[in-house]
Coordinates of C-alpha atoms in Angstrom, one line a residue:
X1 CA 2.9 -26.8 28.3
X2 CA 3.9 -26.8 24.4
X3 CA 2.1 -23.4 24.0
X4 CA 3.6 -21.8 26.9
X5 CA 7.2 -22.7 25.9
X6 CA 6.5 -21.7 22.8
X7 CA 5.6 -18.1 23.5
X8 CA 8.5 -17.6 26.2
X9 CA 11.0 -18.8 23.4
X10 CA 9.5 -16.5 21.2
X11 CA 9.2 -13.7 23.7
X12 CA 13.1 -14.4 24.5
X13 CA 14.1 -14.3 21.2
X14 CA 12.6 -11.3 20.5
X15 CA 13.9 -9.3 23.2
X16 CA 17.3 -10.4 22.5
X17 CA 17.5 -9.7 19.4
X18 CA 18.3 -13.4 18.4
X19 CA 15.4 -14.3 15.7
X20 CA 17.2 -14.6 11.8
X21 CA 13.3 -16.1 10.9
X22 CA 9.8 -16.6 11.6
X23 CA 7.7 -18.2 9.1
X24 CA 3.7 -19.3 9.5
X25 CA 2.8 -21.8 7.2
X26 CA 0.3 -24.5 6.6
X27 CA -3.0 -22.3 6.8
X28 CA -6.0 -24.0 8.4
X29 CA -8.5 -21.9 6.5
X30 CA -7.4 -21.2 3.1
X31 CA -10.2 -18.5 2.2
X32 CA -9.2 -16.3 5.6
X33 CA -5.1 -16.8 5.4
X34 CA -4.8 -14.6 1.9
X35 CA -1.3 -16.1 1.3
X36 CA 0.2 -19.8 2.0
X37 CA 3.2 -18.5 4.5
X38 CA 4.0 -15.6 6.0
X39 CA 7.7 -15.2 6.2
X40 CA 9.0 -12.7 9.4
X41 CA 12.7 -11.7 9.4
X42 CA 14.7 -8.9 11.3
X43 CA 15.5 -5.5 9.4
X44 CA 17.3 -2.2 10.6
X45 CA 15.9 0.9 9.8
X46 CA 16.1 4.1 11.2
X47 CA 13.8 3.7 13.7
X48 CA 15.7 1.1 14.7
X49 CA 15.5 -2.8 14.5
X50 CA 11.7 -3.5 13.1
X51 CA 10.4 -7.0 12.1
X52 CA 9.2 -7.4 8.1
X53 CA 6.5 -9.9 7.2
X54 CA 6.1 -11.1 3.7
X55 CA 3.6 -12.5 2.3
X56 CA 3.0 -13.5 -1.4
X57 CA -0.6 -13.1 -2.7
X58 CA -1.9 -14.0 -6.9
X59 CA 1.5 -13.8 -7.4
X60 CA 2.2 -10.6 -5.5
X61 CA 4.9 -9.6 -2.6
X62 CA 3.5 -7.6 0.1
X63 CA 5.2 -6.1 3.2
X64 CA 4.5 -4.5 6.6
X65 CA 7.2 -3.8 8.9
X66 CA 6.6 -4.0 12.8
X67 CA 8.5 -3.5 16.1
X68 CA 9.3 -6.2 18.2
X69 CA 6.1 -5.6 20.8
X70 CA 3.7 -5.9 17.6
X71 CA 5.5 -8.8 16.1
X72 CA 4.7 -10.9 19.0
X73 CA 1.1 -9.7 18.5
X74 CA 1.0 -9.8 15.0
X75 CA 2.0 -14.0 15.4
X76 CA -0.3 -14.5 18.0
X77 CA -3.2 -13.4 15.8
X78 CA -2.0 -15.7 13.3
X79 CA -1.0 -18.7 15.1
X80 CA -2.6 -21.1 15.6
X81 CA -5.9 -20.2 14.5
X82 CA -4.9 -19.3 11.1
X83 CA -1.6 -21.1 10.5
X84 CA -1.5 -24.7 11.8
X85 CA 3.0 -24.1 11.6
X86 CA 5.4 -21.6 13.8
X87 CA 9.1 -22.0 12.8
X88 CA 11.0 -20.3 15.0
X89 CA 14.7 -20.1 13.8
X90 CA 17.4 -17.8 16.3
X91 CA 21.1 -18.0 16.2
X92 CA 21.3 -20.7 19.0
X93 CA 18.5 -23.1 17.8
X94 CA 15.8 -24.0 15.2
X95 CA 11.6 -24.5 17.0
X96 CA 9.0 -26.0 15.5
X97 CA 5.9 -25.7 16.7
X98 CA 3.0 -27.6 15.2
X99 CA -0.8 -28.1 15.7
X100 CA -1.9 -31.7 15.6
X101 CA -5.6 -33.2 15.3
X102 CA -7.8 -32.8 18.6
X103 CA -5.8 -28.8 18.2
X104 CA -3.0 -29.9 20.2
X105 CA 0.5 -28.3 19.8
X106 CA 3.7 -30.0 19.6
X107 CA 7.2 -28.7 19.9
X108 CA 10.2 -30.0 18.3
X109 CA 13.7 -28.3 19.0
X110 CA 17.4 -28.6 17.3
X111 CA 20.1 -27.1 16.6
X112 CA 20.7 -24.1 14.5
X113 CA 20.4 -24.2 10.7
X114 CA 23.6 -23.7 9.3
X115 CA 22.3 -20.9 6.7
X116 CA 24.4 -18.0 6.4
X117 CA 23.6 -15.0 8.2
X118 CA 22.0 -12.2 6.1
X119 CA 22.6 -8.4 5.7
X120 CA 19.7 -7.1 7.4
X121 CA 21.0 -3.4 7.2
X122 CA 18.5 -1.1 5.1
X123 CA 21.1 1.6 5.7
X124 CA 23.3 1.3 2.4
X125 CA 23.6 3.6 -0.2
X126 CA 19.8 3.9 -1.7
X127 CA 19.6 2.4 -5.2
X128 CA 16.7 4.1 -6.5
X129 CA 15.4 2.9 -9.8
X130 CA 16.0 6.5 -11.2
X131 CA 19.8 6.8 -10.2
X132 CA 21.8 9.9 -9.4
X133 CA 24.3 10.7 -11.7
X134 CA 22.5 9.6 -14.7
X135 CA 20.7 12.3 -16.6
X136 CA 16.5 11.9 -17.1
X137 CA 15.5 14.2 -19.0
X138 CA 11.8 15.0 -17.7
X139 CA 13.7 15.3 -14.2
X140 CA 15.9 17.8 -16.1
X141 CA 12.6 19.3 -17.2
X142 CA 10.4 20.3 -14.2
X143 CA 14.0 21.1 -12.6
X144 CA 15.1 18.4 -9.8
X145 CA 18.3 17.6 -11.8
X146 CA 20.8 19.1 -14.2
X147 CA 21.9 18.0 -17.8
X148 CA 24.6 16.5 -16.1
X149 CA 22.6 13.9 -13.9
X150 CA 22.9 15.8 -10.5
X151 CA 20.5 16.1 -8.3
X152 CA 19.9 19.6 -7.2
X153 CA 20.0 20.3 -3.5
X154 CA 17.2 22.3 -3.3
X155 CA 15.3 19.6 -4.9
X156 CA 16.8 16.3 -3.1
X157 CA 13.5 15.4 -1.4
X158 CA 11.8 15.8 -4.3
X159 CA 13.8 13.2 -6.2
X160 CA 12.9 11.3 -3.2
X161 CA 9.4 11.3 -3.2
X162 CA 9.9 10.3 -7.1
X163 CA 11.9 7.5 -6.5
X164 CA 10.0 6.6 -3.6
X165 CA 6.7 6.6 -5.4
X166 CA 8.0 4.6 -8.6
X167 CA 9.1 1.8 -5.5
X168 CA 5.6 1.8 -4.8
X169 CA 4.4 0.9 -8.5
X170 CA 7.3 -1.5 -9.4
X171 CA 6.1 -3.6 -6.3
X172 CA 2.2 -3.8 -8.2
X173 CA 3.5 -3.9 -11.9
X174 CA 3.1 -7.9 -11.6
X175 CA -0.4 -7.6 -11.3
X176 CA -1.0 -5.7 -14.5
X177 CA -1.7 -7.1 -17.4
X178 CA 1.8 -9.1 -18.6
X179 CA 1.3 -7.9 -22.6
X180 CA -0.1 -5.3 -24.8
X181 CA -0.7 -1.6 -24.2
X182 CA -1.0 -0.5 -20.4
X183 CA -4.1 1.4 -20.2
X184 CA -4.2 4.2 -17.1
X185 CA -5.6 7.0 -15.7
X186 CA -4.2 9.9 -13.3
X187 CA -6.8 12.0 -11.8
X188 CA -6.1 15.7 -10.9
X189 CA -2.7 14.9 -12.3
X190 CA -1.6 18.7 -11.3
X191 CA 2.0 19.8 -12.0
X192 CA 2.4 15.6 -13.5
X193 CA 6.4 15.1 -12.0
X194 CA 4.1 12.0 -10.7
X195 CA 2.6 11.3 -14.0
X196 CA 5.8 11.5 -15.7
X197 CA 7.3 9.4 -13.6
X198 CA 5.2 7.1 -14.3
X199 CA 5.8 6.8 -17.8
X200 CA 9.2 6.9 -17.3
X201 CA 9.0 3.5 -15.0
X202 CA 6.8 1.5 -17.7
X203 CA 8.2 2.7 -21.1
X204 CA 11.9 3.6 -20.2
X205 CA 12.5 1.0 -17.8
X206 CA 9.7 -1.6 -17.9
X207 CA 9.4 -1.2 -21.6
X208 CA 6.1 -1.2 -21.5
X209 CA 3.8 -0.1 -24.3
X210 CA 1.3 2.5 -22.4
X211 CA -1.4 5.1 -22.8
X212 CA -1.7 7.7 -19.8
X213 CA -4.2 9.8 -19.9
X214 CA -3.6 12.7 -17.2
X215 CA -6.8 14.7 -16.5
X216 CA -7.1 18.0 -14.2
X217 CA -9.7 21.0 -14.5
X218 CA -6.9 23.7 -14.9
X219 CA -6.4 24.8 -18.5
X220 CA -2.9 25.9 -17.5
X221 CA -1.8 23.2 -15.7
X222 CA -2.8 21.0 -19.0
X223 CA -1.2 23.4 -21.8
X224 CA 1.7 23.0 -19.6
X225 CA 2.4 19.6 -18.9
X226 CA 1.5 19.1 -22.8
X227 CA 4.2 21.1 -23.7
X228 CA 6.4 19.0 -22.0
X229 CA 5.1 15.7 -22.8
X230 CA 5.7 17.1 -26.0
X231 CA 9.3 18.5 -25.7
X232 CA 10.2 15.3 -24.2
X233 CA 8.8 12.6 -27.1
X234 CA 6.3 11.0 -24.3
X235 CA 5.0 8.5 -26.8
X236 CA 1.4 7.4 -25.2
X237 CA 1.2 10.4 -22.6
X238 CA -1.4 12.8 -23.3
X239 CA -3.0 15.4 -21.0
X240 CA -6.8 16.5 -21.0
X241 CA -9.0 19.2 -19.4
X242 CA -11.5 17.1 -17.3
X243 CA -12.6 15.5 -14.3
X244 CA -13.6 11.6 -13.1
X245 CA -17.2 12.3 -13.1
X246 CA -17.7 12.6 -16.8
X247 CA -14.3 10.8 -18.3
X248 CA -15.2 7.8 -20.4
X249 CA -12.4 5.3 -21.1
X250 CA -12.5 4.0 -24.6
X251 CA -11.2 0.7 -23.4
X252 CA -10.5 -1.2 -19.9
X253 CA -8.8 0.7 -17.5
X254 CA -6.0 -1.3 -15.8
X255 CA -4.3 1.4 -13.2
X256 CA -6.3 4.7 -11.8
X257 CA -3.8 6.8 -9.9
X258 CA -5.1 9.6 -7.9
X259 CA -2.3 11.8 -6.1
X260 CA -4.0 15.1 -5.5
X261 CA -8.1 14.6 -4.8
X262 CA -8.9 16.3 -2.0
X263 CA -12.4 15.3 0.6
X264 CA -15.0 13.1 -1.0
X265 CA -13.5 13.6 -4.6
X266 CA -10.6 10.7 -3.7
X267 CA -14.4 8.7 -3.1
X268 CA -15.2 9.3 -6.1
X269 CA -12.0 8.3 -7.6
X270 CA -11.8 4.8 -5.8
X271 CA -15.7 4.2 -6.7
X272 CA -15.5 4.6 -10.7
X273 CA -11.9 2.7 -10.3
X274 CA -14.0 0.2 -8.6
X275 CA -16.9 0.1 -11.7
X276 CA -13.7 0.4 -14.3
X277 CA -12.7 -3.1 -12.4
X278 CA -9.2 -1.6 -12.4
X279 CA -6.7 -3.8 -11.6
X280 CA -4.5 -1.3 -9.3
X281 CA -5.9 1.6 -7.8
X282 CA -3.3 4.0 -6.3
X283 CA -4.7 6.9 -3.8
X284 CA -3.1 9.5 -1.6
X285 CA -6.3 10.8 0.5
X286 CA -6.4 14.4 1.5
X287 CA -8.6 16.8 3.9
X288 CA -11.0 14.1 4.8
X289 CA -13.7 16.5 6.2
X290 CA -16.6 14.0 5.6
X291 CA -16.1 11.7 8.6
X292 CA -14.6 15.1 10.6
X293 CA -17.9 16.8 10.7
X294 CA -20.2 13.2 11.3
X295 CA -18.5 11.6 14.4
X296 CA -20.8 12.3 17.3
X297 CA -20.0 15.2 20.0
X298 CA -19.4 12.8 22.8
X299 CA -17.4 9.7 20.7
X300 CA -13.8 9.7 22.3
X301 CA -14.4 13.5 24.3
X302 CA -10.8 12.9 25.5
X303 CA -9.2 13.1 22.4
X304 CA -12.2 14.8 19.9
X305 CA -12.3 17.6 22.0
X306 CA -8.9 18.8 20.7
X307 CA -9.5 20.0 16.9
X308 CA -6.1 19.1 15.5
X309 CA -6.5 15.6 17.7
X310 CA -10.0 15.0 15.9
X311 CA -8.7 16.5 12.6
X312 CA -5.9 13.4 12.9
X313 CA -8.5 10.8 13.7
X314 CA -10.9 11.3 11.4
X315 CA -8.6 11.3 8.3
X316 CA -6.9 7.6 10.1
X317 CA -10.7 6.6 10.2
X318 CA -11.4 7.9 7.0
X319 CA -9.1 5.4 5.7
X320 CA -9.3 2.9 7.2
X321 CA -13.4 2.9 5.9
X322 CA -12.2 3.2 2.4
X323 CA -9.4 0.3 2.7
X324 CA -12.7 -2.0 4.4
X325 CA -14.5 -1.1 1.5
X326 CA -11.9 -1.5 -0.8
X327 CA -11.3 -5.0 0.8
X328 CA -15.4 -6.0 0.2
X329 CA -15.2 -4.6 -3.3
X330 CA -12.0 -7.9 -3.8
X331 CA -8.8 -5.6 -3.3
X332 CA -5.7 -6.6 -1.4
X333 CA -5.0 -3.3 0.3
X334 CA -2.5 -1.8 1.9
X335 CA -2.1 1.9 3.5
X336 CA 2.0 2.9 3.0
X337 CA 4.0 5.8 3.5
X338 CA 4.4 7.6 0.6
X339 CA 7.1 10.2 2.0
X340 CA 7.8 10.9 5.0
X341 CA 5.6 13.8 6.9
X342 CA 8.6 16.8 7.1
X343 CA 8.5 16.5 2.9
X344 CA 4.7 16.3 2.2
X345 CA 1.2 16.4 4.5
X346 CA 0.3 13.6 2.4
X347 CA 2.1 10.7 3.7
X348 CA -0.2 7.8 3.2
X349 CA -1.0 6.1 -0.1
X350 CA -3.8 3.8 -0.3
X351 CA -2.4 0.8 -2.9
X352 CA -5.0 -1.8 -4.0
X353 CA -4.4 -4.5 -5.8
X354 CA -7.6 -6.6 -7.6
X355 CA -7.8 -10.4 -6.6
X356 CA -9.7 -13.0 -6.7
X357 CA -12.0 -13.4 -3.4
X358 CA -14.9 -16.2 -2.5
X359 CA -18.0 -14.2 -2.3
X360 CA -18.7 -15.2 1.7
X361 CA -15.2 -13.4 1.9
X362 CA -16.4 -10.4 0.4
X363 CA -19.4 -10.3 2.3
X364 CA -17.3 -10.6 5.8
X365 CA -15.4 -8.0 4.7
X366 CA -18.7 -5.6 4.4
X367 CA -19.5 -6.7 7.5
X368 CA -16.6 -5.6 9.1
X369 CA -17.0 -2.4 7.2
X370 CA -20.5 -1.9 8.7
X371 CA -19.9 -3.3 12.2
X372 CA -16.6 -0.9 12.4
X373 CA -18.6 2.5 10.9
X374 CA -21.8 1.5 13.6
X375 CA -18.6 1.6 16.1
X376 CA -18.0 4.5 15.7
X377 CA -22.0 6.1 15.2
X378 CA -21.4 7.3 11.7
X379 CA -24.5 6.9 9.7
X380 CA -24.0 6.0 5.9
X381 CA -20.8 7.8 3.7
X382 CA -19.8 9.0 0.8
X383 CA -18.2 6.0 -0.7
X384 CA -21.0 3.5 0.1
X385 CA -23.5 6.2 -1.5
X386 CA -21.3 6.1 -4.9
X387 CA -20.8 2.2 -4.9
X388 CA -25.1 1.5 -4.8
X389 CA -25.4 4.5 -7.6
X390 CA -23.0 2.9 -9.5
X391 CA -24.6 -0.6 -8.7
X392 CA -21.4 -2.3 -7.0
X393 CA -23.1 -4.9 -4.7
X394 CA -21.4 -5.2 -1.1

């Protein structure tokens, strides 16, 4: 049968390391496949070889990296009830794979395309949009490098994290607005590296007109990072003593970064980003107690029983909730590694991206929201609670 040699070949490939491309194309229901292909090739990291899928939504490139056991899943639960094509392309031959009216699948097989083989090494020297060896001055200021442009040792993953969270907005600035002033807002900004950061990616090398408004309830932390917004000339980069709750924009908010809200305060954050209709929505979730202290006694006794195991659950549960809910309220969401877990506790960012949705897609989304938080016997959270109060309909 078509469909079994079809999944052997693929199986094959896979296992041998012989795949240069996968692509699904040709979606059979528009409103549920988000993005008109989804393009698979082979990358090394250092985990080893992993599989990333990109896929190209309103204009924006999103990807997820796999290993080979969850690629062959991953396709599967595309193909063919989502995508209607399966191009297979290894170093010995080129597969088609097509569904045809009445569902049937046909196979065509050649030879090898003759395109030249790609570097698909993510080992090479890092080029990180702020370079070593080239002095920045607010890196000079809070201390991770020297007049010079050095990176200091004792600060290396620090410069890391910096570089790896200014990746993470570069890949989203296409979905901003493309002209005038740039209008965002960092919640419990704290020490503000991140917040200078920032405004070093969209004025000094996105030239960007912006106004950055970084609010946190410590006086101190806000004289200080004035003082250095100051020092430095950081033309539309002001600091204020405050909190989400009672922070009125004077105009449309189009990025609401929150780095350091801890428990039910990053809720808060994601449901007046959500009322502000901001455009991106950056969040890195910590201490998510809520869901910790709600899951029933005897869910999952096995692993609940352990308090670090349940601690670790909760906060995966926690955000997977919020990305549902984000999802419902018309964000294209994704849940990345912000650094990795020997540098920081905080190693997920939740990265939303407003887009256009059919409301029946929004309202499966909610569904699946509800249907996954009645899975799991929790009764109603804090992020729905804020969305009715602030009359978001799900």
């Amino acid at each position: 049968m078509a469909a079994d040699e079809l999944w052997t070949r693929l199986q094959e490939a896979l296992e041998a390391e012989a795949c240069s491309l996968i692509v699904l194309s040709r979606p059979r229901d528009k409103q549920v496949a988000e993005a008109t292909k989804i393009s698979i090739r082979p990358v090394e990291l250092k985990e080893g070889l992993q599989y990333q899928f990109t896929k190209r939504v309103n204009g924006q490139e999103f990807h997820e990296n796999f290993d080979r056991e969850a690629t062959y899943k991953q396709i599967e639960l595309f193909f063919p009830e989502t995508y209607g094509d399966c191009h297979l392309y290894t170093r010995d031959y080129d597969l088609t794979a097509r569904v045809q009216k009445g569902n049937k699948l046909r196979i065509k097989k050649k030879s090898a395309s003759q395109a030249p083989k790609e570097e698909i090494s993510h080992n090479r020297a890092k080029q990180y949009l702020i370079p070593e060896g080239v002095p920045c001055p607010f890196l000079q200021e809070i201390g991770v490098m020297t007049p010079e442009g050095k990176v200091k040792a004792s600060r290396y993953n620090k410069f890391r994290q910096i570089n790896r969270f200014l990746e993470l907005i570069d890949d989203v600035v296409p979905a901003l607005p493309k002209s005038g002033q740039l209008q965002i807002v960092d919640f419990g900004c704290g020490k503000s590296y991140l917040t200078f950061a920032l405004h070093h990616l969209l004025t000094g090398i996105q030239s960007r007109e912006v106004n950055i408004v970084g609010l946190d309830r410590r006086q101190d932390v806000i004289s200080t990072c004035s003082r250095i917004a100051g020092q430095l000339d950081c033309s539309g980069l002001e600091f204020q003593k405050g909190d989400i709750q009672h922070y009125l924009p004077e105009t449309q908010i189009d990025m609401a970064v929150s780095l350091h809200a801890c428990d039910t305060a990053t809720d808060e954050v994601l449901a007046q980003a959500i009322a502000w209709k901001a455009k991106v929505i950056l969040a890195v979730p910590c201490c998510q107690h809520e869901v910790f202290s709600l899951l029933p006694k005897d869910h999952l006794h096995a692993l609940t029983q352990h308090g670090i195991l349940k601690e670790r659950y909760a906060s995966l549960v926690t955000d997977a909730l919020r990305a549902k809910l984000l999802e419902a309220a018309g964000y294209q969401v994704q849940i990345v590694e912000f650094i990795d877990m020997e540098h920081t506790a905080k190693n997920l960012l939740i990265r939303a991206v407003k887009v256009e949705r059919q409301p029946r897609v929004l309202t499966r989304r909610f569904e699946e929201f509800q249907a996954f938080r009645q899975e799991l016997g929790l009764p109603e959270l804090t992020l729905e609670r804020l969305l009715k109060a602030k009359l978001i309909n799900l």
